[in-house]
């Protein structure tokens, strides 16, 4: 294997022994005579000793695997990875990722890696309510835009407000019902529309305003009751 330009490692003579790699580029499994994998262990970094007295750290290194059928990294000694938000790498074992910089794995969609230097996917947190996490490797969620909401943890996308509901603020867990005298039939609404003259909505959450009975109308927009419907000009009500 090749360890290309940039960085390097320093091994001191104390116990435990240490090796620090910073901004090194590793080419692994190259056709034409290189080893089949990088063995990150006492043997690989040429430090005598067992895994118990060896400390290895990796910071901002780039790994390029030229044969993705072969794992590039197999760690016996624990590796301290410097992982950015949304990334993680195990301390020991085999890493089957192919090409990466920094840490091998990304927190999956619907989660965030809110802390640095995570060592397992289980340390990735569910995307918070009122937000969505549509991509891998996110360090924080994205607030749901107006007209949408997210009531559950771990959402990859926000939901549109349904008919009769609206949202005029970002980052909400629920939508607001249209007030009496207004309605909306559109999904993803950011506002409700007042009922026109001749219509009314007598409660919250109307998808459409109701039409006044025949030959009657209202005096103004935004009526909230059928009682607001009065005889139209030229007509009169016949008492029962």
PDB file of C-alpha atoms in Angstrom:
ATOM      1  CA  UNK A   1       0.000   0.000   0.000  1.00  0.00           C
ATOM      2  CA  UNK A   2       0.952   3.613  -0.498  1.00  0.00           C
ATOM      3  CA  UNK A   3       0.788   6.392   2.071  1.00  0.00           C
ATOM      4  CA  UNK A   4       0.991   9.500  -0.045  1.00  0.00           C
ATOM      5  CA  UNK A   5       1.927  13.096   0.569  1.00  0.00           C
ATOM      6  CA  UNK A   6       0.773  15.181   3.494  1.00  0.00           C
ATOM      7  CA  UNK A   7       1.034  14.555   7.210  1.00  0.00           C
ATOM      8  CA  UNK A   8       2.688  11.458   8.511  1.00  0.00           C
ATOM      9  CA  UNK A   9       3.038   9.733  11.851  1.00  0.00           C
ATOM     10  CA  UNK A  10       5.146  10.198  14.927  1.00  0.00           C
ATOM     11  CA  UNK A  11       5.955   7.289  17.164  1.00  0.00           C
ATOM     12  CA  UNK A  12       7.458   7.939  20.547  1.00  0.00           C
ATOM     13  CA  UNK A  13       9.364   5.437  22.616  1.00  0.00           C
ATOM     14  CA  UNK A  14       7.103   5.527  25.621  1.00  0.00           C
ATOM     15  CA  UNK A  15       4.465   3.055  26.628  1.00  0.00           C
ATOM     16  CA  UNK A  16       1.781   3.196  25.434  1.00  0.00           C
ATOM     17  CA  UNK A  17       3.232   3.809  21.984  1.00  0.00           C
ATOM     18  CA  UNK A  18       1.465   6.302  19.726  1.00  0.00           C
ATOM     19  CA  UNK A  19       1.124   6.918  15.992  1.00  0.00           C
ATOM     20  CA  UNK A  20      -0.629  10.005  14.675  1.00  0.00           C
ATOM     21  CA  UNK A  21      -1.737  10.325  11.040  1.00  0.00           C
ATOM     22  CA  UNK A  22      -2.885  13.766   9.880  1.00  0.00           C
ATOM     23  CA  UNK A  23      -4.091  14.529   6.313  1.00  0.00           C
ATOM     24  CA  UNK A  24      -2.408  11.421   4.856  1.00  0.00           C
ATOM     25  CA  UNK A  25      -3.689   9.870   1.601  1.00  0.00           C
ATOM     26  CA  UNK A  26      -3.772   6.053   1.638  1.00  0.00           C
ATOM     27  CA  UNK A  27      -4.058   4.088  -1.615  1.00  0.00           C
ATOM     28  CA  UNK A  28      -5.072   0.494  -0.986  1.00  0.00           C
ATOM     29  CA  UNK A  29      -5.465  -2.672  -3.044  1.00  0.00           C
ATOM     30  CA  UNK A  30      -3.684  -1.133  -6.044  1.00  0.00           C
ATOM     31  CA  UNK A  31      -3.234  -3.451  -9.034  1.00  0.00           C
ATOM     32  CA  UNK A  32       0.441  -4.062  -9.662  1.00  0.00           C
ATOM     33  CA  UNK A  33       2.114  -5.405  -6.584  1.00  0.00           C
ATOM     34  CA  UNK A  34       0.713  -3.640  -3.529  1.00  0.00           C
ATOM     35  CA  UNK A  35      -0.637  -5.404  -0.484  1.00  0.00           C
ATOM     36  CA  UNK A  36      -4.275  -6.449  -0.433  1.00  0.00           C
ATOM     37  CA  UNK A  37      -5.254  -4.406   2.605  1.00  0.00           C
ATOM     38  CA  UNK A  38      -4.065  -1.917   5.144  1.00  0.00           C
ATOM     39  CA  UNK A  39      -3.500  -3.622   8.459  1.00  0.00           C
ATOM     40  CA  UNK A  40      -3.699  -0.870  11.025  1.00  0.00           C
ATOM     41  CA  UNK A  41      -1.881  -2.598  13.822  1.00  0.00           C
ATOM     42  CA  UNK A  42       1.508  -2.707  15.485  1.00  0.00           C
ATOM     43  CA  UNK A  43       2.916  -4.476  12.412  1.00  0.00           C
ATOM     44  CA  UNK A  44       1.503  -2.034   9.840  1.00  0.00           C
ATOM     45  CA  UNK A  45       2.855   1.101  11.435  1.00  0.00           C
ATOM     46  CA  UNK A  46       6.113  -0.588  12.352  1.00  0.00           C
ATOM     47  CA  UNK A  47       5.855  -0.222  16.099  1.00  0.00           C
ATOM     48  CA  UNK A  48       6.712  -3.197  18.205  1.00  0.00           C
ATOM     49  CA  UNK A  49       4.113  -4.083  20.793  1.00  0.00           C
ATOM     50  CA  UNK A  50       0.617  -5.417  21.217  1.00  0.00           C
ATOM     51  CA  UNK A  51      -2.712  -3.683  20.744  1.00  0.00           C
ATOM     52  CA  UNK A  52      -2.764  -2.990  24.467  1.00  0.00           C
ATOM     53  CA  UNK A  53       0.164  -0.579  24.352  1.00  0.00           C
ATOM     54  CA  UNK A  54      -0.515   1.076  20.990  1.00  0.00           C
ATOM     55  CA  UNK A  55      -2.528   4.236  20.356  1.00  0.00           C
ATOM     56  CA  UNK A  56      -3.296   5.260  16.765  1.00  0.00           C
ATOM     57  CA  UNK A  57      -5.126   8.420  15.721  1.00  0.00           C
ATOM     58  CA  UNK A  58      -6.471   9.391  12.298  1.00  0.00           C
ATOM     59  CA  UNK A  59      -7.409  12.968  11.414  1.00  0.00           C
ATOM     60  CA  UNK A  60      -8.677  14.141   8.033  1.00  0.00           C
ATOM     61  CA  UNK A  61      -7.026  11.245   6.176  1.00  0.00           C
ATOM     62  CA  UNK A  62      -8.192  10.133   2.732  1.00  0.00           C
ATOM     63  CA  UNK A  63      -8.626   6.426   1.948  1.00  0.00           C
ATOM     64  CA  UNK A  64      -8.862   5.214  -1.651  1.00  0.00           C
ATOM     65  CA  UNK A  65      -9.647   1.559  -2.199  1.00  0.00           C
ATOM     66  CA  UNK A  66      -8.911   0.326  -5.725  1.00  0.00           C
ATOM     67  CA  UNK A  67     -10.626  -3.029  -5.210  1.00  0.00           C
ATOM     68  CA  UNK A  68     -13.936  -2.726  -3.377  1.00  0.00           C
ATOM     69  CA  UNK A  69     -14.187  -6.508  -3.030  1.00  0.00           C
ATOM     70  CA  UNK A  70     -11.419  -6.366  -0.424  1.00  0.00           C
ATOM     71  CA  UNK A  71     -11.656  -4.469   2.837  1.00  0.00           C
ATOM     72  CA  UNK A  72      -8.981  -1.811   3.020  1.00  0.00           C
ATOM     73  CA  UNK A  73      -8.787  -1.394   6.791  1.00  0.00           C
ATOM     74  CA  UNK A  74      -8.629  -4.106   9.420  1.00  0.00           C
ATOM     75  CA  UNK A  75      -7.813  -2.809  12.869  1.00  0.00           C
ATOM     76  CA  UNK A  76      -6.430  -4.819  15.746  1.00  0.00           C
ATOM     77  CA  UNK A  77      -5.358  -1.900  17.885  1.00  0.00           C
ATOM     78  CA  UNK A  78      -7.935   0.744  18.672  1.00  0.00           C
ATOM     79  CA  UNK A  79      -7.976   3.734  16.325  1.00  0.00           C
ATOM     80  CA  UNK A  80      -9.044   7.139  17.571  1.00  0.00           C
ATOM     81  CA  UNK A  81     -10.795   8.720  14.590  1.00  0.00           C
ATOM     82  CA  UNK A  82     -11.462  12.444  14.332  1.00  0.00           C
ATOM     83  CA  UNK A  83     -15.017  12.385  12.965  1.00  0.00           C
ATOM     84  CA  UNK A  84     -16.938  15.452  11.880  1.00  0.00           C
ATOM     85  CA  UNK A  85     -20.626  15.917  12.680  1.00  0.00           C
ATOM     86  CA  UNK A  86     -22.689  13.280  10.879  1.00  0.00           C
ATOM     87  CA  UNK A  87     -19.790  10.788  10.550  1.00  0.00           C
ATOM     88  CA  UNK A  88     -18.705   7.757  12.537  1.00  0.00           C
ATOM     89  CA  UNK A  89     -16.015   5.057  12.500  1.00  0.00           C
ATOM     90  CA  UNK A  90     -15.566   2.016  14.730  1.00  0.00           C
ATOM     91  CA  UNK A  91     -12.554   1.841  17.021  1.00  0.00           C
ATOM     92  CA  UNK A  92     -11.645  -1.715  16.005  1.00  0.00           C
ATOM     93  CA  UNK A  93     -12.566  -4.361  13.452  1.00  0.00           C
ATOM     94  CA  UNK A  94     -12.903  -4.336   9.675  1.00  0.00           C
ATOM     95  CA  UNK A  95     -14.019  -1.243   7.789  1.00  0.00           C
ATOM     96  CA  UNK A  96     -15.586  -2.209   4.461  1.00  0.00           C
ATOM     97  CA  UNK A  97     -16.135   1.337   3.179  1.00  0.00           C
ATOM     98  CA  UNK A  98     -14.390   2.072  -0.110  1.00  0.00           C
ATOM     99  CA  UNK A  99     -13.355   5.711  -0.574  1.00  0.00           C
ATOM    100  CA  UNK A 100     -13.741   8.298   2.152  1.00  0.00           C
ATOM    101  CA  UNK A 101     -12.099  11.226   3.858  1.00  0.00           C
ATOM    102  CA  UNK A 102     -12.252  11.699   7.603  1.00  0.00           C
ATOM    103  CA  UNK A 103     -14.383   8.832   8.901  1.00  0.00           C
ATOM    104  CA  UNK A 104     -15.702   5.783   7.102  1.00  0.00           C
ATOM    105  CA  UNK A 105     -19.451   5.949   7.629  1.00  0.00           C
ATOM    106  CA  UNK A 106     -22.249   8.514   7.580  1.00  0.00           C
ATOM    107  CA  UNK A 107     -25.252   8.685   9.857  1.00  0.00           C
ATOM    108  CA  UNK A 108     -28.222   7.349   7.854  1.00  0.00           C
ATOM    109  CA  UNK A 109     -31.106   9.381   6.493  1.00  0.00           C
ATOM    110  CA  UNK A 110     -33.585  10.356   9.180  1.00  0.00           C
ATOM    111  CA  UNK A 111     -30.813  10.770  11.756  1.00  0.00           C
ATOM    112  CA  UNK A 112     -28.164  13.306  12.749  1.00  0.00           C
ATOM    113  CA  UNK A 113     -24.688  12.994  14.185  1.00  0.00           C
ATOM    114  CA  UNK A 114     -24.889  15.908  16.599  1.00  0.00           C
ATOM    115  CA  UNK A 115     -21.553  15.153  18.291  1.00  0.00           C
ATOM    116  CA  UNK A 116     -18.070  14.643  16.888  1.00  0.00           C
ATOM    117  CA  UNK A 117     -16.041  11.411  17.019  1.00  0.00           C
ATOM    118  CA  UNK A 118     -18.944   8.952  17.031  1.00  0.00           C
ATOM    119  CA  UNK A 119     -17.960   5.275  16.952  1.00  0.00           C
ATOM    120  CA  UNK A 120     -21.197   3.526  15.882  1.00  0.00           C
ATOM    121  CA  UNK A 121     -24.418   4.156  13.980  1.00  0.00           C
ATOM    122  CA  UNK A 122     -26.364   3.713  17.220  1.00  0.00           C
ATOM    123  CA  UNK A 123     -24.883   6.995  18.414  1.00  0.00           C
ATOM    124  CA  UNK A 124     -26.623   8.856  15.599  1.00  0.00           C
ATOM    125  CA  UNK A 125     -29.764  10.545  16.932  1.00  0.00           C
ATOM    126  CA  UNK A 126     -33.230  10.538  15.403  1.00  0.00           C
ATOM    127  CA  UNK A 127     -34.046  13.661  13.451  1.00  0.00           C
ATOM    128  CA  UNK A 128     -35.963  15.986  15.821  1.00  0.00           C
ATOM    129  CA  UNK A 129     -39.672  16.694  15.480  1.00  0.00           C
ATOM    130  CA  UNK A 130     -40.475  19.776  13.358  1.00  0.00           C
ATOM    131  CA  UNK A 131     -37.418  19.000  11.212  1.00  0.00           C
ATOM    132  CA  UNK A 132     -36.431  16.626   8.425  1.00  0.00           C
ATOM    133  CA  UNK A 133     -33.166  14.861   7.620  1.00  0.00           C
ATOM    134  CA  UNK A 134     -33.225  13.883   3.927  1.00  0.00           C
ATOM    135  CA  UNK A 135     -29.516  13.119   3.462  1.00  0.00           C
ATOM    136  CA  UNK A 136     -26.853  10.899   4.993  1.00  0.00           C
ATOM    137  CA  UNK A 137     -24.170  12.461   7.153  1.00  0.00           C
ATOM    138  CA  UNK A 138     -26.173  15.355   8.539  1.00  0.00           C
ATOM    139  CA  UNK A 139     -24.998  17.111  11.675  1.00  0.00           C
ATOM    140  CA  UNK A 140     -28.342  18.801  12.278  1.00  0.00           C
ATOM    141  CA  UNK A 141     -31.852  18.640  10.902  1.00  0.00           C
ATOM    142  CA  UNK A 142     -33.531  21.115   8.561  1.00  0.00           C
ATOM    143  CA  UNK A 143     -36.562  23.001   9.851  1.00  0.00           C
ATOM    144  CA  UNK A 144     -39.760  22.171   7.972  1.00  0.00           C
ATOM    145  CA  UNK A 145     -40.742  25.035   5.644  1.00  0.00           C
ATOM    146  CA  UNK A 146     -44.011  26.959   5.856  1.00  0.00           C
ATOM    147  CA  UNK A 147     -47.008  24.932   4.775  1.00  0.00           C
ATOM    148  CA  UNK A 148     -45.531  21.719   6.179  1.00  0.00           C
ATOM    149  CA  UNK A 149     -44.952  19.982   9.513  1.00  0.00           C
ATOM    150  CA  UNK A 150     -43.164  16.995  11.040  1.00  0.00           C
ATOM    151  CA  UNK A 151     -44.828  15.359  14.071  1.00  0.00           C
ATOM    152  CA  UNK A 152     -42.501  12.380  14.480  1.00  0.00           C
ATOM    153  CA  UNK A 153     -38.874  11.685  15.282  1.00  0.00           C
ATOM    154  CA  UNK A 154     -36.676  10.422  12.471  1.00  0.00           C
ATOM    155  CA  UNK A 155     -38.475  12.058   9.543  1.00  0.00           C
ATOM    156  CA  UNK A 156     -36.728  12.160   6.185  1.00  0.00           C
ATOM    157  CA  UNK A 157     -39.296  14.592   4.772  1.00  0.00           C
ATOM    158  CA  UNK A 158     -41.924  17.007   6.032  1.00  0.00           C
ATOM    159  CA  UNK A 159     -45.658  16.534   5.495  1.00  0.00           C
ATOM    160  CA  UNK A 160     -47.917  19.032   3.764  1.00  0.00           C
ATOM    161  CA  UNK A 161     -50.647  20.585   5.868  1.00  0.00           C
ATOM    162  CA  UNK A 162     -53.928  18.995   4.841  1.00  0.00           C
ATOM    163  CA  UNK A 163     -57.079  20.756   3.614  1.00  0.00           C
ATOM    164  CA  UNK A 164     -58.556  22.979   6.288  1.00  0.00           C
ATOM    165  CA  UNK A 165     -55.166  23.549   7.879  1.00  0.00           C
ATOM    166  CA  UNK A 166     -52.243  25.894   7.331  1.00  0.00           C
ATOM    167  CA  UNK A 167     -48.807  26.764   8.646  1.00  0.00           C
ATOM    168  CA  UNK A 168     -47.234  30.187   8.313  1.00  0.00           C
ATOM    169  CA  UNK A 169     -44.134  29.414  10.391  1.00  0.00           C
ATOM    170  CA  UNK A 170     -41.102  27.200   9.814  1.00  0.00           C
ATOM    171  CA  UNK A 171     -40.159  24.312  12.088  1.00  0.00           C
ATOM    172  CA  UNK A 172     -43.567  23.190  13.312  1.00  0.00           C
ATOM    173  CA  UNK A 173     -44.794  19.851  14.661  1.00  0.00           C
ATOM    174  CA  UNK A 174     -48.404  20.440  13.624  1.00  0.00           C
ATOM    175  CA  UNK A 175     -50.602  22.654  11.453  1.00  0.00           C
ATOM    176  CA  UNK A 176     -53.229  25.150  12.545  1.00  0.00           C
ATOM    177  CA  UNK A 177     -56.902  24.718  11.682  1.00  0.00           C
ATOM    178  CA  UNK A 178     -58.526  27.457   9.659  1.00  0.00           C
ATOM    179  CA  UNK A 179     -60.487  29.800  11.899  1.00  0.00           C
ATOM    180  CA  UNK A 180     -64.282  30.139  11.614  1.00  0.00           C
ATOM    181  CA  UNK A 181     -65.199  32.243   8.613  1.00  0.00           C
ATOM    182  CA  UNK A 182     -62.271  30.958   6.522  1.00  0.00           C
ATOM    183  CA  UNK A 183     -61.181  27.812   4.663  1.00  0.00           C
ATOM    184  CA  UNK A 184     -58.571  26.268   2.388  1.00  0.00           C
ATOM    185  CA  UNK A 185     -58.812  23.253   0.119  1.00  0.00           C
ATOM    186  CA  UNK A 186     -55.137  23.372  -0.847  1.00  0.00           C
ATOM    187  CA  UNK A 187     -52.542  21.048   0.695  1.00  0.00           C
ATOM    188  CA  UNK A 188     -49.453  22.816   1.966  1.00  0.00           C
ATOM    189  CA  UNK A 189     -51.295  26.088   2.616  1.00  0.00           C
ATOM    190  CA  UNK A 190     -49.622  28.950   4.440  1.00  0.00           C
ATOM    191  CA  UNK A 191     -52.899  30.804   5.046  1.00  0.00           C
ATOM    192  CA  UNK A 192     -56.666  30.377   4.897  1.00  0.00           C
ATOM    193  CA  UNK A 193     -59.022  32.449   2.745  1.00  0.00           C
ATOM    194  CA  UNK A 194     -62.007  34.280   4.168  1.00  0.00           C
ATOM    195  CA  UNK A 195     -65.357  33.042   3.002  1.00  0.00           C
ATOM    196  CA  UNK A 196     -66.780  35.205   0.213  1.00  0.00           C
ATOM    197  CA  UNK A 197     -70.123  36.994   0.477  1.00  0.00           C
ATOM    198  CA  UNK A 198     -72.895  34.439   0.302  1.00  0.00           C
ATOM    199  CA  UNK A 199     -70.754  31.851   2.119  1.00  0.00           C
ATOM    200  CA  UNK A 200     -69.923  30.932   5.700  1.00  0.00           C
ATOM    201  CA  UNK A 201     -67.786  28.528   7.757  1.00  0.00           C
ATOM    202  CA  UNK A 202     -69.227  27.831  11.154  1.00  0.00           C
ATOM    203  CA  UNK A 203     -66.248  26.119  12.805  1.00  0.00           C
ATOM    204  CA  UNK A 204     -62.520  25.422  12.713  1.00  0.00           C
ATOM    205  CA  UNK A 205     -60.757  23.476   9.982  1.00  0.00           C
ATOM    206  CA  UNK A 206     -63.098  23.938   7.012  1.00  0.00           C
ATOM    207  CA  UNK A 207     -61.697  22.886   3.652  1.00  0.00           C
ATOM    208  CA  UNK A 208     -64.435  24.836   1.858  1.00  0.00           C
ATOM    209  CA  UNK A 209     -66.969  27.429   2.893  1.00  0.00           C
ATOM    210  CA  UNK A 210     -70.664  26.535   2.790  1.00  0.00           C
ATOM    211  CA  UNK A 211     -73.006  28.379   0.464  1.00  0.00           C
ATOM    212  CA  UNK A 212     -75.963  30.246   1.903  1.00  0.00           C
ATOM    213  CA  UNK A 213     -79.407  28.854   1.103  1.00  0.00           C
ATOM    214  CA  UNK A 214     -81.050  29.913  -2.150  1.00  0.00           C
ATOM    215  CA  UNK A 215     -82.009  33.573  -2.463  1.00  0.00           C
ATOM    216  CA  UNK A 216     -79.931  34.537   0.568  1.00  0.00           C
ATOM    217  CA  UNK A 217     -76.512  36.046   1.074  1.00  0.00           C
ATOM    218  CA  UNK A 218     -74.260  37.614   3.696  1.00  0.00           C
ATOM    219  CA  UNK A 219     -73.484  41.271   4.195  1.00  0.00           C
ATOM    220  CA  UNK A 220     -69.683  40.770   4.367  1.00  0.00           C
ATOM    221  CA  UNK A 221     -66.865  38.292   3.827  1.00  0.00           C
ATOM    222  CA  UNK A 222     -65.743  35.943   6.588  1.00  0.00           C
ATOM    223  CA  UNK A 223     -69.173  34.958   7.890  1.00  0.00           C
ATOM    224  CA  UNK A 224     -69.145  32.321  10.609  1.00  0.00           C
ATOM    225  CA  UNK A 225     -72.758  31.143  10.792  1.00  0.00           C
ATOM    226  CA  UNK A 226     -75.746  30.316   8.621  1.00  0.00           C
ATOM    227  CA  UNK A 227     -77.538  32.943  10.671  1.00  0.00           C
ATOM    228  CA  UNK A 228     -75.447  35.505   8.797  1.00  0.00           C
ATOM    229  CA  UNK A 229     -77.242  34.504   5.603  1.00  0.00           C
ATOM    230  CA  UNK A 230     -80.051  36.999   4.978  1.00  0.00           C
ATOM    231  CA  UNK A 231     -82.580  37.326   2.184  1.00  0.00           C
ATOM    232  CA  UNK A 232     -81.048  38.791  -0.919  1.00  0.00           C
ATOM    233  CA  UNK A 233     -82.319  42.127  -2.230  1.00  0.00           C
ATOM    234  CA  UNK A 234     -85.797  41.730  -3.701  1.00  0.00           C
ATOM    235  CA  UNK A 235     -86.643  38.642  -1.627  1.00  0.00           C
ATOM    236  CA  UNK A 236     -88.223  38.206   1.787  1.00  0.00           C
ATOM    237  CA  UNK A 237     -88.559  35.355   4.261  1.00  0.00           C
ATOM    238  CA  UNK A 238     -91.876  33.627   4.718  1.00  0.00           C
ATOM    239  CA  UNK A 239     -92.417  32.663   8.331  1.00  0.00           C
ATOM    240  CA  UNK A 240     -93.335  29.040   9.065  1.00  0.00           C
TER     241      UNK A 240
END
